């Protein structure tokens, strides 16, 4: 079995400060990366910044900066966000790096060699903020301005010499690929969207620009720079040492297992990217997962509405695990989801503090008070103890399947339910009434509930890594012990060691009013 796993986030435009939408894509990808690691996979998790194109050049100019200097500064804020979000990315790629130039050049040359590129003239609509071409029927007029119906972004008329990629010839190959690989595009709703778009027919795609210079020059014709999306998509290969297809990294990690993206960039990933790869005679990634949008108080975040949520501010106020948990639990991954500070507070209080936090805290303080602060050995577990423990183990294949299908909401729902059940078991078993009456039974209850805490903490670890590590450290488990295999095993506690102190895991948030 191939034990390598390659997952990517979109690479972000360093055109402004990172916002919650960027944080969302990254956190989601990190959760999958972490899960696959504890499942025993060798994971490569890539993120980075997409630094070329007209949008960045314009923004740099507006700020009176040279584009490279501008990118250096903003890219750094994205790099530092990876730390704030507690991401476990193994690499951070910038499209201004030489490794990336090499790989984009090779892709271009392969497309030339396969006869898929020709020189002509482009005239049509272009949106600088989306870095996308739009057809006439995708344009509408609003307040006297032409905008894209697809994204709502302003468009401008462009006429310039351009190289074209023969996308029109890819229709059948793409449709066949979608048909033969049912989960190439997920969720299903997005797959259907792409299929109906491709079924309508594809036009050749302009893949170079001449009206500005901030990009990778077309090999052999320096008047042109390569279209920023052809440039950007190739980052997924640059990071694994393409064009050296004999390189270990390339051989281990290509094709990528999943590109996590937002639904706004589905067309580029699910149509253009596989078409380029087919033409370049390279294998296609196994999956494109397009998540929904994060809405701020039910509206799309935008500078003009002033409702942009700053992840750094929220993390400072509430904590990174709290934010990661909230986004996983309360936003349906495949759909748009509204978030608000009110809901975040409720989620921290009701779910994290009252459920998982409370479970760990009350059990450990009980053990401290009544068992010399040591997890007791089991005597003879009864049916209800075994049922509780087995429930998690029996559901492991289902949980792994949820993750493998990016069904994060079902995953967390099930794990949260384990935590509810564990709390209920503890209440119903009343170990406090057994201390003198039946200490052996009390020990079995404490053994069982500690086993549950261990297993629930391992399962929650990819989502709330900081808090679960604290809990697992309390029972003397180290980072290396955090593995799905250790859910399958009993008796991994060291019964002789004293439990370490566990500080409050999740402070309850008081309401302002
Ligand atoms: N540079 C391109 C991606 C190239 S990938 C080869 C790009 N960059 S971006 O910075 O504009 O946005 C990157 C991603 O951020 C989006 O695809 C999406 O995943 C995420 N989001 C940005 N705003 C978002 C929300 N409001 N909600 C959720 N995610 C959204 O596109």
mmCIF file of N, CA, C and O in Angstrom, residues 50-96:
data_model
loop_
_atom_site.group_PDB
_atom_site.id
_atom_site.type_symbol
_atom_site.label_atom_id
_atom_site.label_comp_id
_atom_site.label_asym_id
_atom_site.label_seq_id
_atom_site.Cartn_x
_atom_site.Cartn_y
_atom_site.Cartn_z
ATOM 1 N N UNK A 50 1.092 33.060 -4.464
ATOM 2 C CA UNK A 50 0.950 33.148 -5.928
ATOM 3 C C UNK A 50 1.267 34.593 -6.308
ATOM 4 O O UNK A 50 0.425 35.478 -6.148
ATOM 5 N N UNK A 51 2.489 34.840 -6.793
ATOM 6 C CA UNK A 51 3.000 36.209 -6.746
ATOM 7 C C UNK A 51 3.046 36.968 -8.062
ATOM 8 O O UNK A 51 3.409 38.131 -8.075
ATOM 9 N N UNK A 52 2.732 36.296 -9.173
ATOM 10 C CA UNK A 52 2.817 37.018 -10.448
ATOM 11 C C UNK A 52 1.463 37.556 -10.873
ATOM 12 O O UNK A 52 0.453 37.342 -10.219
ATOM 13 N N UNK A 53 1.484 38.237 -12.037
ATOM 14 C CA UNK A 53 0.233 38.664 -12.663
ATOM 15 C C UNK A 53 -0.059 40.135 -12.494
ATOM 16 O O UNK A 53 0.591 40.864 -11.736
ATOM 17 N N UNK A 54 -1.098 40.522 -13.236
ATOM 18 C CA UNK A 54 -1.455 41.926 -13.324
ATOM 19 C C UNK A 54 -1.971 42.475 -11.994
ATOM 20 O O UNK A 54 -1.690 43.604 -11.617
ATOM 21 N N UNK A 55 -2.719 41.640 -11.292
ATOM 22 C CA UNK A 55 -3.303 42.071 -10.021
ATOM 23 C C UNK A 55 -2.213 42.476 -9.032
ATOM 24 O O UNK A 55 -2.272 43.529 -8.408
ATOM 25 N N UNK A 56 -1.179 41.639 -8.918
ATOM 26 C CA UNK A 56 -0.092 41.933 -7.984
ATOM 27 C C UNK A 56 0.707 43.142 -8.484
ATOM 28 O O UNK A 56 1.050 44.035 -7.697
ATOM 29 N N UNK A 57 0.964 43.177 -9.790
ATOM 30 C CA UNK A 57 1.726 44.316 -10.325
ATOM 31 C C UNK A 57 1.004 45.638 -10.025
ATOM 32 O O UNK A 57 1.604 46.608 -9.578
ATOM 33 N N UNK A 58 -0.320 45.639 -10.236
ATOM 34 C CA UNK A 58 -1.117 46.860 -9.980
ATOM 35 C C UNK A 58 -1.063 47.258 -8.515
ATOM 36 O O UNK A 58 -0.910 48.426 -8.160
ATOM 37 N N UNK A 59 -1.224 46.256 -7.651
ATOM 38 C CA UNK A 59 -1.248 46.501 -6.208
ATOM 39 C C UNK A 59 0.097 47.055 -5.732
ATOM 40 O O UNK A 59 0.141 47.964 -4.898
ATOM 41 N N UNK A 60 1.181 46.495 -6.295
ATOM 42 C CA UNK A 60 2.526 46.952 -5.923
ATOM 43 C C UNK A 60 2.706 48.415 -6.334
ATOM 44 O O UNK A 60 3.181 49.246 -5.558
ATOM 45 N N UNK A 61 2.253 48.701 -7.544
ATOM 46 C CA UNK A 61 2.362 50.057 -8.076
ATOM 47 C C UNK A 61 1.599 51.039 -7.180
ATOM 48 O O UNK A 61 2.087 52.124 -6.851
ATOM 49 N N UNK A 62 0.392 50.621 -6.789
ATOM 50 C CA UNK A 62 -0.442 51.459 -5.925
ATOM 51 C C UNK A 62 0.283 51.780 -4.622
ATOM 52 O O UNK A 62 0.115 52.836 -4.025
ATOM 53 N N UNK A 63 1.071 50.817 -4.168
ATOM 54 C CA UNK A 63 1.810 50.993 -2.917
ATOM 55 C C UNK A 63 3.220 51.542 -3.130
ATOM 56 O O UNK A 63 4.037 51.516 -2.203
ATOM 57 N N UNK A 64 3.474 51.995 -4.351
ATOM 58 C CA UNK A 64 4.790 52.554 -4.716
ATOM 59 C C UNK A 64 5.923 51.598 -4.396
ATOM 60 O O UNK A 64 6.955 51.999 -3.846
ATOM 61 N N UNK A 65 5.688 50.321 -4.699
ATOM 62 C CA UNK A 65 6.741 49.342 -4.435
ATOM 63 C C UNK A 65 7.050 48.558 -5.686
ATOM 64 O O UNK A 65 6.185 48.375 -6.554
ATOM 65 N N UNK A 66 8.272 48.079 -5.737
ATOM 66 C CA UNK A 66 8.653 47.168 -6.792
ATOM 67 C C UNK A 66 7.904 45.839 -6.498
ATOM 68 O O UNK A 66 7.787 45.445 -5.332
ATOM 69 N N UNK A 67 7.359 45.176 -7.546
ATOM 70 C CA UNK A 67 6.520 43.998 -7.278
ATOM 71 C C UNK A 67 7.201 42.929 -6.417
ATOM 72 O O UNK A 67 6.569 42.338 -5.544
ATOM 73 N N UNK A 68 8.497 42.718 -6.642
ATOM 74 C CA UNK A 68 9.178 41.665 -5.868
ATOM 75 C C UNK A 68 9.262 42.046 -4.391
ATOM 76 O O UNK A 68 8.975 41.243 -3.497
ATOM 77 N N UNK A 69 9.595 43.317 -4.170
ATOM 78 C CA UNK A 69 9.704 43.787 -2.782
ATOM 79 C C UNK A 69 8.325 43.721 -2.102
ATOM 80 O O UNK A 69 8.194 43.286 -0.953
ATOM 81 N N UNK A 70 7.299 44.114 -2.864
ATOM 82 C CA UNK A 70 5.922 44.073 -2.360
ATOM 83 C C UNK A 70 5.553 42.632 -1.962
ATOM 84 O O UNK A 70 5.029 42.384 -0.876
ATOM 85 N N UNK A 71 5.885 41.686 -2.870
ATOM 86 C CA UNK A 71 5.566 40.275 -2.592
ATOM 87 C C UNK A 71 6.365 39.747 -1.407
ATOM 88 O O UNK A 71 5.834 38.999 -0.583
ATOM 89 N N UNK A 72 7.646 40.148 -1.331
ATOM 90 C CA UNK A 72 8.471 39.683 -0.208
ATOM 91 C C UNK A 72 7.783 40.030 1.113
ATOM 92 O O UNK A 72 7.712 39.209 2.022
ATOM 93 N N UNK A 73 7.270 41.250 1.184
ATOM 94 C CA UNK A 73 6.677 41.695 2.447
ATOM 95 C C UNK A 73 5.383 40.952 2.755
ATOM 96 O O UNK A 73 5.193 40.417 3.842
ATOM 97 N N UNK A 74 4.476 40.905 1.761
ATOM 98 C CA UNK A 74 3.166 40.306 2.075
ATOM 99 C C UNK A 74 3.249 38.786 2.163
ATOM 100 O O UNK A 74 2.558 38.162 2.960
ATOM 101 N N UNK A 75 4.128 38.210 1.341
ATOM 102 C CA UNK A 75 4.271 36.751 1.425
ATOM 103 C C UNK A 75 4.677 36.365 2.849
ATOM 104 O O UNK A 75 4.257 35.331 3.376
ATOM 105 N N UNK A 76 5.487 37.205 3.461
ATOM 106 C CA UNK A 76 5.944 36.934 4.824
ATOM 107 C C UNK A 76 4.767 36.893 5.816
ATOM 108 O O UNK A 76 4.766 36.111 6.764
ATOM 109 N N UNK A 77 3.736 37.719 5.566
ATOM 110 C CA UNK A 77 2.587 37.691 6.492
ATOM 111 C C UNK A 77 1.820 36.373 6.321
ATOM 112 O O UNK A 77 1.259 35.854 7.276
ATOM 113 N N UNK A 78 1.806 35.852 5.094
ATOM 114 C CA UNK A 78 1.158 34.545 4.887
ATOM 115 C C UNK A 78 1.988 33.429 5.527
ATOM 116 O O UNK A 78 1.445 32.495 6.093
ATOM 117 N N UNK A 79 3.309 33.569 5.420
ATOM 118 C CA UNK A 79 4.169 32.558 6.038
ATOM 119 C C UNK A 79 3.976 32.581 7.557
ATOM 120 O O UNK A 79 3.891 31.547 8.205
ATOM 121 N N UNK A 80 3.879 33.781 8.090
ATOM 122 C CA UNK A 80 3.751 33.847 9.546
ATOM 123 C C UNK A 80 2.346 33.382 9.978
ATOM 124 O O UNK A 80 2.175 32.830 11.066
ATOM 125 N N UNK A 81 1.377 33.542 9.096
ATOM 126 C CA UNK A 81 0.030 33.016 9.411
ATOM 127 C C UNK A 81 0.050 31.485 9.562
ATOM 128 O O UNK A 81 -0.701 30.923 10.344
ATOM 129 N N UNK A 82 0.934 30.818 8.836
ATOM 130 C CA UNK A 82 0.991 29.348 8.965
ATOM 131 C C UNK A 82 1.333 28.972 10.407
ATOM 132 O O UNK A 82 0.863 27.967 10.921
ATOM 133 N N UNK A 83 2.158 29.805 11.050
ATOM 134 C CA UNK A 83 2.523 29.530 12.459
ATOM 135 C C UNK A 83 1.325 29.839 13.356
ATOM 136 O O UNK A 83 0.987 29.070 14.250
ATOM 137 N N UNK A 84 0.699 30.986 13.112
ATOM 138 C CA UNK A 84 -0.441 31.374 13.943
ATOM 139 C C UNK A 84 -1.561 30.342 13.863
ATOM 140 O O UNK A 84 -2.263 30.087 14.841
ATOM 141 N N UNK A 85 -1.738 29.768 12.671
ATOM 142 C CA UNK A 85 -2.825 28.786 12.504
ATOM 143 C C UNK A 85 -2.404 27.401 12.951
ATOM 144 O O UNK A 85 -3.197 26.469 12.923
ATOM 145 N N UNK A 86 -1.129 27.275 13.340
ATOM 146 C CA UNK A 86 -0.582 25.991 13.790
ATOM 147 C C UNK A 86 -0.625 24.956 12.663
ATOM 148 O O UNK A 86 -0.992 23.796 12.876
ATOM 149 N N UNK A 87 -0.245 25.407 11.469
ATOM 150 C CA UNK A 87 -0.247 24.490 10.322
ATOM 151 C C UNK A 87 1.003 23.619 10.354
ATOM 152 O O UNK A 87 2.051 24.056 10.819
ATOM 153 N N UNK A 88 0.868 22.433 9.791
ATOM 154 C CA UNK A 88 2.012 21.519 9.751
ATOM 155 C C UNK A 88 2.529 21.382 8.319
ATOM 156 O O UNK A 88 2.941 20.293 7.913
ATOM 157 N N UNK A 89 2.459 22.474 7.554
ATOM 158 C CA UNK A 89 2.964 22.405 6.173
ATOM 159 C C UNK A 89 4.457 22.084 6.173
ATOM 160 O O UNK A 89 5.201 22.610 6.990
ATOM 161 N N UNK A 90 4.865 21.219 5.245
ATOM 162 C CA UNK A 90 6.277 20.846 5.153
ATOM 163 C C UNK A 90 7.034 21.819 4.276
ATOM 164 O O UNK A 90 8.252 21.780 4.210
ATOM 165 N N UNK A 91 6.295 22.622 3.517
ATOM 166 C CA UNK A 91 6.960 23.497 2.555
ATOM 167 C C UNK A 91 6.069 24.727 2.371
ATOM 168 O O UNK A 91 4.851 24.668 2.622
ATOM 169 N N UNK A 92 6.685 25.808 1.967
ATOM 170 C CA UNK A 92 5.947 27.029 1.654
ATOM 171 C C UNK A 92 6.539 27.533 0.348
ATOM 172 O O UNK A 92 7.689 27.947 0.302
ATOM 173 N N UNK A 93 5.759 27.434 -0.715
ATOM 174 C CA UNK A 93 6.337 27.772 -2.021
ATOM 175 C C UNK A 93 5.953 29.194 -2.428
ATOM 176 O O UNK A 93 4.838 29.653 -2.131
ATOM 177 N N UNK A 94 6.883 29.869 -3.079
ATOM 178 C CA UNK A 94 6.588 31.192 -3.654
ATOM 179 C C UNK A 94 6.837 31.070 -5.140
ATOM 180 O O UNK A 94 7.856 30.517 -5.556
ATOM 181 N N UNK A 95 5.923 31.618 -5.935
ATOM 182 C CA UNK A 95 6.072 31.431 -7.382
ATOM 183 C C UNK A 95 7.190 32.303 -7.964
ATOM 184 O O UNK A 95 7.463 32.235 -9.152
ATOM 185 N N UNK A 96 7.811 33.117 -7.117
ATOM 186 C CA UNK A 96 8.965 33.891 -7.590
ATOM 187 C C UNK A 96 10.279 33.142 -7.332
ATOM 188 O O UNK A 96 11.358 33.695 -7.583
#
